[in-house]
Coordinates of C-alpha atoms and ligand atoms in Angstrom, one line a residue:
X1 CA 112.7 39.1 55.9
X2 CA 114.4 38.4 52.5
X3 CA 118.1 38.0 53.3
X4 CA 119.1 40.0 50.2
X5 CA 117.3 43.1 51.6
X6 CA 119.8 45.0 53.8
X7 CA 121.4 48.4 54.2
X8 CA 124.1 47.4 51.8
X9 CA 121.6 46.3 49.3
X10 CA 119.8 49.7 49.5
X11 CA 123.1 51.5 49.2
X12 CA 124.2 49.4 46.2
X13 CA 120.9 49.9 44.4
X14 CA 121.2 53.6 44.9
X15 CA 124.8 53.6 43.7
X16 CA 123.9 51.6 40.6
X17 CA 121.3 54.2 39.7
X18 CA 123.2 57.3 40.7
X19 CA 126.7 56.3 39.5
X20 CA 126.0 56.0 35.7
X21 CA 123.8 59.1 35.7
X22 CA 126.5 61.1 37.6
X23 CA 129.1 59.8 35.2
X24 CA 126.9 60.9 32.2
X25 CA 126.5 64.4 33.9
X26 CA 130.2 64.6 34.4
X27 CA 130.8 63.8 30.7
X28 CA 128.3 66.4 29.6
X29 CA 129.8 68.9 32.1
X30 CA 126.6 69.1 34.2
X31 CA 127.5 66.8 37.0
X32 CA 125.5 68.5 39.8
X33 CA 122.3 69.4 37.9
X34 CA 122.1 65.9 36.4
X35 CA 122.8 64.4 39.9
X36 CA 120.1 66.6 41.4
X37 CA 117.7 65.6 38.6
X38 CA 118.4 61.9 39.2
X39 CA 117.8 62.3 43.0
X40 CA 114.5 64.1 42.3
X41 CA 113.5 61.2 40.0
X42 CA 114.3 58.7 42.8
X43 CA 112.3 60.7 45.3
X44 CA 109.3 60.9 42.8
X45 CA 109.6 57.1 42.3
X46 CA 109.5 56.5 46.0
X47 CA 106.5 58.9 46.5
X48 CA 104.6 57.1 43.7
X49 CA 105.0 53.7 45.3
X50 CA 104.3 55.2 48.7
X51 CA 101.0 56.6 47.3
X52 CA 100.2 53.2 45.8
X53 CA 100.8 51.5 49.1
X54 CA 98.5 53.9 51.0
X55 CA 95.9 53.5 48.2
X56 CA 96.1 49.7 48.5
X57 CA 95.9 49.7 52.3
X58 CA 93.1 52.2 52.7
X59 CA 91.0 52.0 49.5
X60 CA 91.4 48.6 47.9
X61 CA 89.7 45.5 49.1
X62 CA 92.1 43.1 47.3
X63 CA 94.3 41.0 49.6
X64 CA 97.1 40.9 47.0
X65 CA 99.3 44.0 47.0
X66 CA 100.0 45.9 43.7
X67 CA 103.1 45.0 41.9
X68 CA 106.2 47.1 42.8
X69 CA 109.8 47.0 41.8
X70 CA 113.0 47.2 43.9
X71 CA 112.9 47.8 47.6
X72 CA 109.1 48.5 47.5
X73 CA 108.4 44.9 46.5
X74 CA 109.9 43.9 49.9
X75 CA 107.7 46.4 51.7
X76 CA 104.6 45.3 49.8
X77 CA 105.3 41.6 50.3
X78 CA 106.2 42.1 54.0
X79 CA 102.9 43.8 54.6
X80 CA 101.0 41.2 52.7
X81 CA 102.6 38.4 54.7
X82 CA 101.9 40.1 58.0
X83 CA 98.3 40.6 56.9
X84 CA 98.0 36.9 55.9
X85 CA 99.4 35.8 59.2
X86 CA 97.0 38.0 61.2
X87 CA 94.1 36.8 59.1
X88 CA 95.0 33.2 59.8
X89 CA 95.3 34.0 63.5
X90 CA 91.9 35.8 63.4
X91 CA 90.3 32.8 61.7
X92 CA 91.8 30.5 64.4
X93 CA 90.5 32.8 67.1
X94 CA 87.0 32.9 65.5
X95 CA 87.0 29.1 65.4
X96 CA 88.1 28.9 69.0
X97 CA 85.4 31.4 70.0
X98 CA 82.8 29.5 68.1
X99 CA 83.8 26.3 69.8
X100 CA 83.7 28.0 73.2
X101 CA 80.2 29.3 72.5
X102 CA 79.0 25.9 71.2
X103 CA 80.4 24.3 74.5
X104 CA 78.7 27.1 76.5
X105 CA 75.4 26.4 74.7
X106 CA 75.7 22.7 75.4
X107 CA 75.9 23.1 79.2
X108 CA 72.5 22.7 80.9
X109 CA 72.9 26.0 82.8
X110 CA 72.5 29.7 81.8
X111 CA 75.9 31.3 81.2
X112 CA 76.3 35.1 81.2
X113 CA 79.6 36.9 80.7
X114 CA 79.8 40.5 82.0
X115 CA 82.4 43.1 82.5
X116 CA 83.7 44.7 85.8
X117 CA 81.3 47.6 85.2
X118 CA 78.4 45.2 84.9
X119 CA 77.9 45.5 81.1
X120 CA 76.7 42.4 79.3
X121 CA 79.3 40.9 77.1
X122 CA 77.7 37.6 76.1
X123 CA 75.1 35.1 77.2
X124 CA 74.0 31.6 76.0
X125 CA 70.5 30.7 74.9
X126 CA 69.5 29.5 78.4
X127 CA 70.6 32.9 79.7
X128 CA 68.2 34.5 77.3
X129 CA 65.5 32.0 78.2
X130 CA 65.8 32.3 82.0
X131 CA 66.5 36.0 82.3
X132 CA 64.7 37.3 79.2
X133 CA 67.9 38.8 77.9
X134 CA 68.4 39.6 74.2
X135 CA 71.8 38.9 72.7
X136 CA 73.5 40.7 70.9
X137 CA 71.0 43.6 71.2
X138 CA 71.5 43.9 75.0
X139 CA 75.3 43.8 74.7
X140 CA 76.9 46.5 76.8
X141 CA 73.8 47.2 78.9
X142 CA 74.3 46.8 82.6
X143 CA 73.1 43.5 84.0
X144 CA 71.5 45.4 87.0
X145 CA 69.3 47.3 84.4
X146 CA 68.4 44.1 82.6
X147 CA 67.7 41.9 85.7
X148 CA 65.8 44.1 88.1
X149 CA 65.7 42.0 91.2
X150 CA 66.7 43.8 94.4
X151 CA 68.6 40.8 95.8
X152 CA 70.5 40.3 92.6
X153 CA 71.3 44.0 92.3
X154 CA 72.6 44.0 95.9
X155 CA 74.6 40.9 95.1
X156 CA 76.3 42.5 92.1
X157 CA 76.9 45.7 94.0
X158 CA 78.5 44.0 97.0
X159 CA 80.8 42.0 94.7
X160 CA 81.2 39.2 97.3
X161 CA 80.7 36.2 95.0
X162 CA 81.8 33.5 97.5
X163 CA 78.2 32.4 98.0
X164 CA 75.4 31.7 95.6
X165 CA 71.9 33.4 95.7
X166 CA 68.5 32.1 94.8
X167 CA 66.0 34.2 92.9
X168 CA 62.9 33.6 90.8
X169 CA 63.3 33.8 87.0
X170 CA 62.2 37.3 85.8
X171 CA 60.4 35.6 83.0
X172 CA 58.6 32.9 85.0
X173 CA 58.2 33.4 88.7
X174 CA 57.6 29.7 89.2
X175 CA 61.1 28.9 88.2
X176 CA 63.6 29.2 91.0
X177 CA 67.2 29.9 89.9
X178 CA 70.4 29.3 91.8
X179 CA 72.9 32.0 90.7
X180 CA 76.6 32.1 91.2
X181 CA 79.2 34.4 89.8
X182 CA 82.9 33.6 89.1
X183 CA 85.5 36.2 88.2
X184 CA 87.6 34.6 85.5
X185 CA 89.9 37.3 84.3
X186 CA 90.8 40.7 85.6
X187 CA 87.9 42.4 83.8
X188 CA 85.3 39.7 83.3
X189 CA 82.9 37.7 85.3
X190 CA 81.0 34.5 84.5
X191 CA 77.5 34.1 85.9
X192 CA 76.1 30.6 86.0
X193 CA 72.4 30.1 86.8
X194 CA 70.6 26.7 87.1
X195 CA 67.0 25.8 87.5
X196 CA 66.6 24.4 91.1
X197 CA 62.8 24.4 91.1
X198 CA 62.5 20.6 91.3
X199 CA 65.2 20.4 94.0
X200 CA 63.3 23.0 96.0
X201 CA 60.1 21.2 95.6
X202 CA 61.7 17.9 96.6
X203 CA 63.2 19.5 99.7
X204 CA 59.8 21.0 100.5
X205 CA 58.1 17.6 100.0
X206 CA 60.7 16.0 102.3
X207 CA 60.1 18.6 105.0
X208 CA 56.3 18.2 104.6
X209 CA 56.6 14.5 104.8
X210 CA 58.6 14.5 108.0
X211 CA 56.2 17.1 109.5
X212 CA 53.2 15.0 108.5
X213 CA 54.6 11.7 109.9
X214 CA 55.5 13.4 113.1
X215 CA 52.1 15.0 113.4
X216 CA 50.3 11.7 112.6
X217 CA 52.3 9.9 115.2
X218 CA 52.0 12.6 117.8
X219 CA 48.2 12.5 118.0
X220 CA 47.9 8.8 119.0
X221 CA 51.0 9.1 121.2
X222 CA 49.5 12.0 123.1
X223 CA 46.2 10.0 123.7
X224 CA 48.2 7.0 124.9
X225 CA 50.3 9.1 127.2
X226 CA 47.2 10.7 128.6
X227 CA 45.6 7.4 129.5
X228 CA 48.8 6.0 130.9
X229 CA 49.2 8.9 133.2
X230 CA 45.5 8.5 134.3
X231 CA 46.1 4.8 135.0
X232 CA 49.3 5.6 136.9
X233 CA 47.7 8.3 139.1
X234 CA 44.4 6.5 140.2
X235 CA 44.9 3.1 141.8
X236 CA 41.5 1.8 141.1
X237 CA 39.6 3.1 138.1
X238 CA 35.9 2.2 137.8
X239 CA 35.7 -0.8 135.4
X240 CA 33.7 1.2 132.8
X241 CA 36.5 3.8 132.6
X242 CA 39.2 1.2 132.5
X243 CA 37.5 -0.6 129.6
X244 CA 37.1 2.7 127.7
X245 CA 40.8 3.5 128.3
X246 CA 41.9 0.1 127.1
X247 CA 39.7 0.2 124.0
X248 CA 40.9 3.7 123.2
X249 CA 44.6 2.7 123.7
X250 CA 44.1 -0.3 121.5
X251 CA 42.5 1.8 118.8
X252 CA 45.4 4.4 118.9
X253 CA 48.1 1.7 118.8
X254 CA 46.4 0.1 115.9
X255 CA 46.3 3.4 114.2
X256 CA 50.0 3.9 114.7
X257 CA 50.9 0.4 113.5
X258 CA 48.6 1.0 110.4
X259 CA 50.4 4.2 109.7
X260 CA 53.9 2.6 110.1
X261 CA 52.8 -0.3 107.9
X262 CA 51.7 2.1 105.2
X263 CA 54.9 4.0 105.4
X264 CA 56.9 0.8 105.1
X265 CA 54.9 -0.3 102.1
X266 CA 55.5 3.1 100.5
X267 CA 59.2 3.0 101.0
X268 CA 59.3 -0.7 99.8
X269 CA 57.6 0.5 96.6
X270 CA 60.0 3.3 96.1
X271 CA 62.7 0.7 95.2
X272 CA 62.3 0.4 91.5
X273 CA 61.6 -3.1 90.0
X274 CA 62.8 -4.4 86.7
X275 CA 61.4 -7.9 86.5
X276 CA 57.7 -6.9 85.8
X277 CA 57.5 -9.2 82.8
X278 CA 58.9 -12.2 84.6
X279 CA 56.0 -12.4 87.1
X280 CA 52.5 -13.5 86.5
X281 CA 49.5 -12.5 88.7
X282 CA 46.4 -14.6 88.6
X283 CA 44.1 -11.7 89.1
X284 CA 40.8 -13.8 89.3
X285 CA 42.3 -15.9 92.1
X286 CA 43.7 -12.9 93.9
X287 CA 40.4 -11.1 93.7
X288 CA 38.5 -14.1 95.0
X289 CA 40.7 -14.2 98.1
X290 CA 40.3 -10.5 98.6
X291 CA 36.5 -10.8 98.1
X292 CA 36.3 -13.1 101.1
X293 CA 38.4 -10.7 103.2
X294 CA 36.3 -7.7 102.1
X295 CA 33.1 -9.5 102.9
X296 CA 34.4 -9.9 106.4
X297 CA 35.2 -6.2 106.6
X298 CA 31.7 -5.4 105.3
X299 CA 30.0 -7.1 108.2
X300 CA 29.6 -4.0 110.2
X301 CA 28.1 -1.8 107.4
X302 CA 26.2 -4.5 105.5
X303 CA 26.8 -2.9 102.0
X304 CA 25.5 -4.7 99.0
X305 CA 29.0 -5.8 97.8
X306 CA 29.2 -7.5 94.4
X307 CA 32.1 -8.7 92.3
X308 CA 32.4 -9.3 88.6
X309 CA 35.7 -11.0 87.7
X310 CA 36.8 -11.9 84.1
X311 CA 39.5 -14.6 83.8
X312 CA 42.3 -12.2 82.9
X313 CA 45.9 -12.8 84.2
X314 CA 48.5 -10.2 83.9
X315 CA 52.2 -9.5 84.4
X316 CA 52.7 -7.6 87.7
X317 CA 53.7 -7.6 91.3
X318 CA 51.1 -9.5 93.3
X319 CA 51.8 -7.8 96.7
X320 CA 51.4 -4.4 95.1
X321 CA 48.3 -5.2 93.2
X322 CA 46.8 -6.7 96.4
X323 CA 47.5 -3.5 98.2
X324 CA 45.9 -1.4 95.4
X325 CA 42.7 -3.5 95.3
X326 CA 42.3 -3.7 99.1
X327 CA 42.9 0.0 99.5
X328 CA 40.2 0.9 96.9
X329 CA 37.6 -1.6 98.1
X330 CA 38.3 -0.8 101.8
X331 CA 37.9 2.9 101.1
X332 CA 34.5 2.3 99.4
X333 CA 33.4 0.2 102.4
X334 CA 34.7 2.8 104.8
X335 CA 33.4 6.0 103.3
X336 CA 30.0 4.8 102.1
X337 CA 27.3 5.0 104.7
X338 CA 25.8 1.7 105.9
X339 CA 23.8 -0.4 103.4
X340 CA 25.3 1.2 100.4
X341 CA 25.9 -0.4 97.0
X342 CA 29.5 -1.2 96.0
X343 CA 30.4 -2.9 92.7
X344 CA 33.9 -4.3 92.0
X345 CA 34.8 -5.4 88.5
X346 CA 37.8 -6.7 86.6
X347 CA 37.0 -6.9 82.9
X348 CA 38.3 -6.6 79.4
X349 CA 37.8 -3.2 77.9
X350 CA 39.0 -3.1 74.3
X351 CA 42.7 -4.2 74.3
X352 CA 43.1 -3.4 78.0
X353 CA 42.0 -4.8 81.3
X354 CA 40.1 -2.5 83.7
X355 CA 39.6 -2.7 87.4
X356 CA 36.8 -0.5 88.9
X357 CA 35.3 0.1 92.3
X358 CA 32.0 2.0 92.2
X359 CA 30.1 3.1 95.3
X360 CA 27.1 5.2 96.0
X361 CA 28.8 6.9 99.0
X362 CA 29.2 10.7 99.7
X363 CA 31.3 11.4 96.6
X364 CA 34.2 13.8 96.5
X365 CA 34.1 17.5 95.4
X366 CA 36.0 18.2 92.2
X367 CA 38.6 20.4 93.8
X368 CA 40.0 17.5 95.8
X369 CA 40.2 14.9 92.9
X370 CA 43.6 16.0 91.6
X371 CA 45.2 15.9 95.0
X372 CA 43.9 12.6 96.4
X373 CA 47.0 10.6 95.5
X374 CA 49.3 13.1 97.4
X375 CA 50.7 11.7 100.5
X376 CA 48.7 12.5 103.6
X377 CA 46.0 14.3 101.6
X378 CA 42.6 13.9 103.1
X379 CA 39.3 15.5 102.1
X380 CA 38.1 16.2 105.6
X381 CA 41.1 16.1 107.9
X382 CA 39.2 16.3 111.1
X383 CA 36.6 13.7 110.3
X384 CA 39.1 11.3 108.9
X385 CA 41.6 11.6 111.7
X386 CA 38.9 10.5 114.0
X387 CA 37.8 7.6 111.7
X388 CA 41.4 6.4 111.3
X389 CA 42.4 7.5 107.8
X390 CA 46.0 8.4 107.2
X391 CA 45.7 9.9 103.7
X392 CA 48.4 7.5 102.5
X393 CA 46.1 4.8 101.0
X394 CA 45.7 6.4 97.5
X395 CA 49.4 7.5 97.4
X396 CA 50.3 3.8 97.9
X397 CA 47.8 2.9 95.1
X398 CA 49.3 5.4 92.7
X399 CA 52.9 4.4 93.5
X400 CA 52.0 0.7 92.9
X401 CA 50.2 1.6 89.6
X402 CA 53.2 3.5 88.4
X403 CA 55.1 0.2 88.5
X404 CA 52.4 -1.2 86.2
X405 CA 52.5 1.7 83.8
X406 CA 49.1 2.7 84.9
X407 CA 47.3 5.5 86.7
X408 CA 44.4 5.9 89.1
X409 CA 41.3 7.4 87.5
X410 CA 38.8 9.0 89.9
X411 CA 35.3 10.1 88.9
X412 CA 33.0 11.3 91.6
X413 CA 29.8 13.3 92.1
X414 CA 29.2 14.7 95.6
X415 CA 26.0 13.1 97.0
X416 CA 25.9 10.3 94.4
X417 CA 29.1 8.3 94.7
X418 CA 32.5 7.6 93.3
X419 CA 34.2 5.4 90.8
X420 CA 37.9 4.5 91.2
X421 CA 39.5 2.7 88.3
X422 CA 42.8 1.8 86.6
X423 CA 43.7 0.1 83.3
X424 CA 46.4 -2.4 82.6
X425 CA 47.7 -2.1 79.0
X426 CA 47.7 -5.0 76.6
X427 CA 51.4 -5.7 76.8
X428 CA 51.0 -6.8 80.4
X429 CA 48.0 -9.0 79.7
X430 CA 48.7 -12.7 79.4
X431 CA 47.0 -14.1 76.4
X432 CA 44.7 -17.0 77.3
Ligands
ADP501 P1 42.6 7.6 104.0 O1 43.7 6.8 104.7 O2 42.3 8.9 104.6 O3 41.5 6.8 103.5 P2 43.3 7.7 101.2 O4 44.5 8.1 100.5 O5 42.9 6.3 101.0 O6 43.5 8.0 102.7 O7 42.1 8.6 100.7 C1 42.2 10.0 100.6 C2 40.9 10.6 100.8 O8 40.0 10.3 99.7 C3 40.2 10.2 102.0 O9 40.5 11.0 103.1 C4 38.7 10.3 101.7 O10 38.3 11.6 102.0 C5 38.7 10.3 100.2 N1 38.1 9.0 99.7 C6 38.8 7.9 99.3 N2 38.0 6.9 98.8 C7 36.7 7.4 98.9 C8 35.4 7.0 98.6 N3 35.2 5.7 98.1 N4 34.4 7.8 98.8 C9 34.6 9.0 99.3 N5 35.8 9.6 99.6 C10 36.8 8.8 99.4

């Protein structure tokens, strides 16, 4: 406040006005009437500026107060200053609020603020996206009316927010949300929801993987155990039975060691590699070695097995590419009935190099094609478990191809045959 403005100042001002007029009244012999008239004038003056003040406060938009003399100038200026100060504070608050909202928008989770009674106060864009909320039009509406999920409603009603809950997004049931609520002032609560769909899927995959491995190992172990018990109980088995038991046990232990080897190569491949461009694979040489091995494997079924190999070398991991090629050719040999036709080729197609294995085997129905590279996926589980398949071969192929920025393409017509192929992009091809 202005230092000059005080009770003494008001008193002095009044005295300076009243005293000369009173003196004049006394000279004229009308002291009291003149004094009363002067006081009425003072009152009218005050009413006038009071009216101007009210008019300015309620009806004018101008920030600046109207001009006023005497003590009213202090009142007007005082109000003006207070208004300026609160306007500055309001601006600072708006800036702070904007910054808070920008920060809340930047977090990768849905954030919803609601009151003790459950009314929506604010939500960020992800909150609108995951829960289908509309802000600001939904402001004030109870969350339990906006998100109509029984578990969520019960969670809000109980008010025990020490644990989180999981629920599907009301907008997209495939999205699983983890919701937690935190009270952050007496009257307000912050709800944070994050998309845990992938985590859930990974968790499910892990469980399925463990269940599959256990199942795959259990079958041969049960067979082995059965034969061992048989051998233990009967002292002298007829030679025919003994031979059968030994062959069967050998088969099952081979099956187990094949499965374990495949699991090991999958886990080895999971370790990411960075030095792809530092390695060179002489594909023609590798394929020639594999051709000899595959001809050996083909002895039993006597397929017509042919190789067409262009002289293309690439950057890559030799052990992984060997595994890819062997898996694809061995599958063709394995699944094609005896004396089929299998063609293997490694050739230039446009800028890229393409590897293909084509057979005239039983083919694969369209509904299986998209799932063949899943771990443990087999078209005919019963038949393949008898014939030794684990369902891991094509998963290994895809994993290895991932490291070469490639993917397995499968074309197949039931009853006619299949074509498995992958392409290596031009950056990985070594110019001759
Ligand atoms: P598996 O160890 O069972 O062979 P893969 O992952 O290598 O596992 O193959 C998955 C499934 O794809 C097999 O169970 C088989 O049914 C099918 N499959 C793979 N290659 C061929 C092929 N050349 N012809 C027909 N079916 C095939």
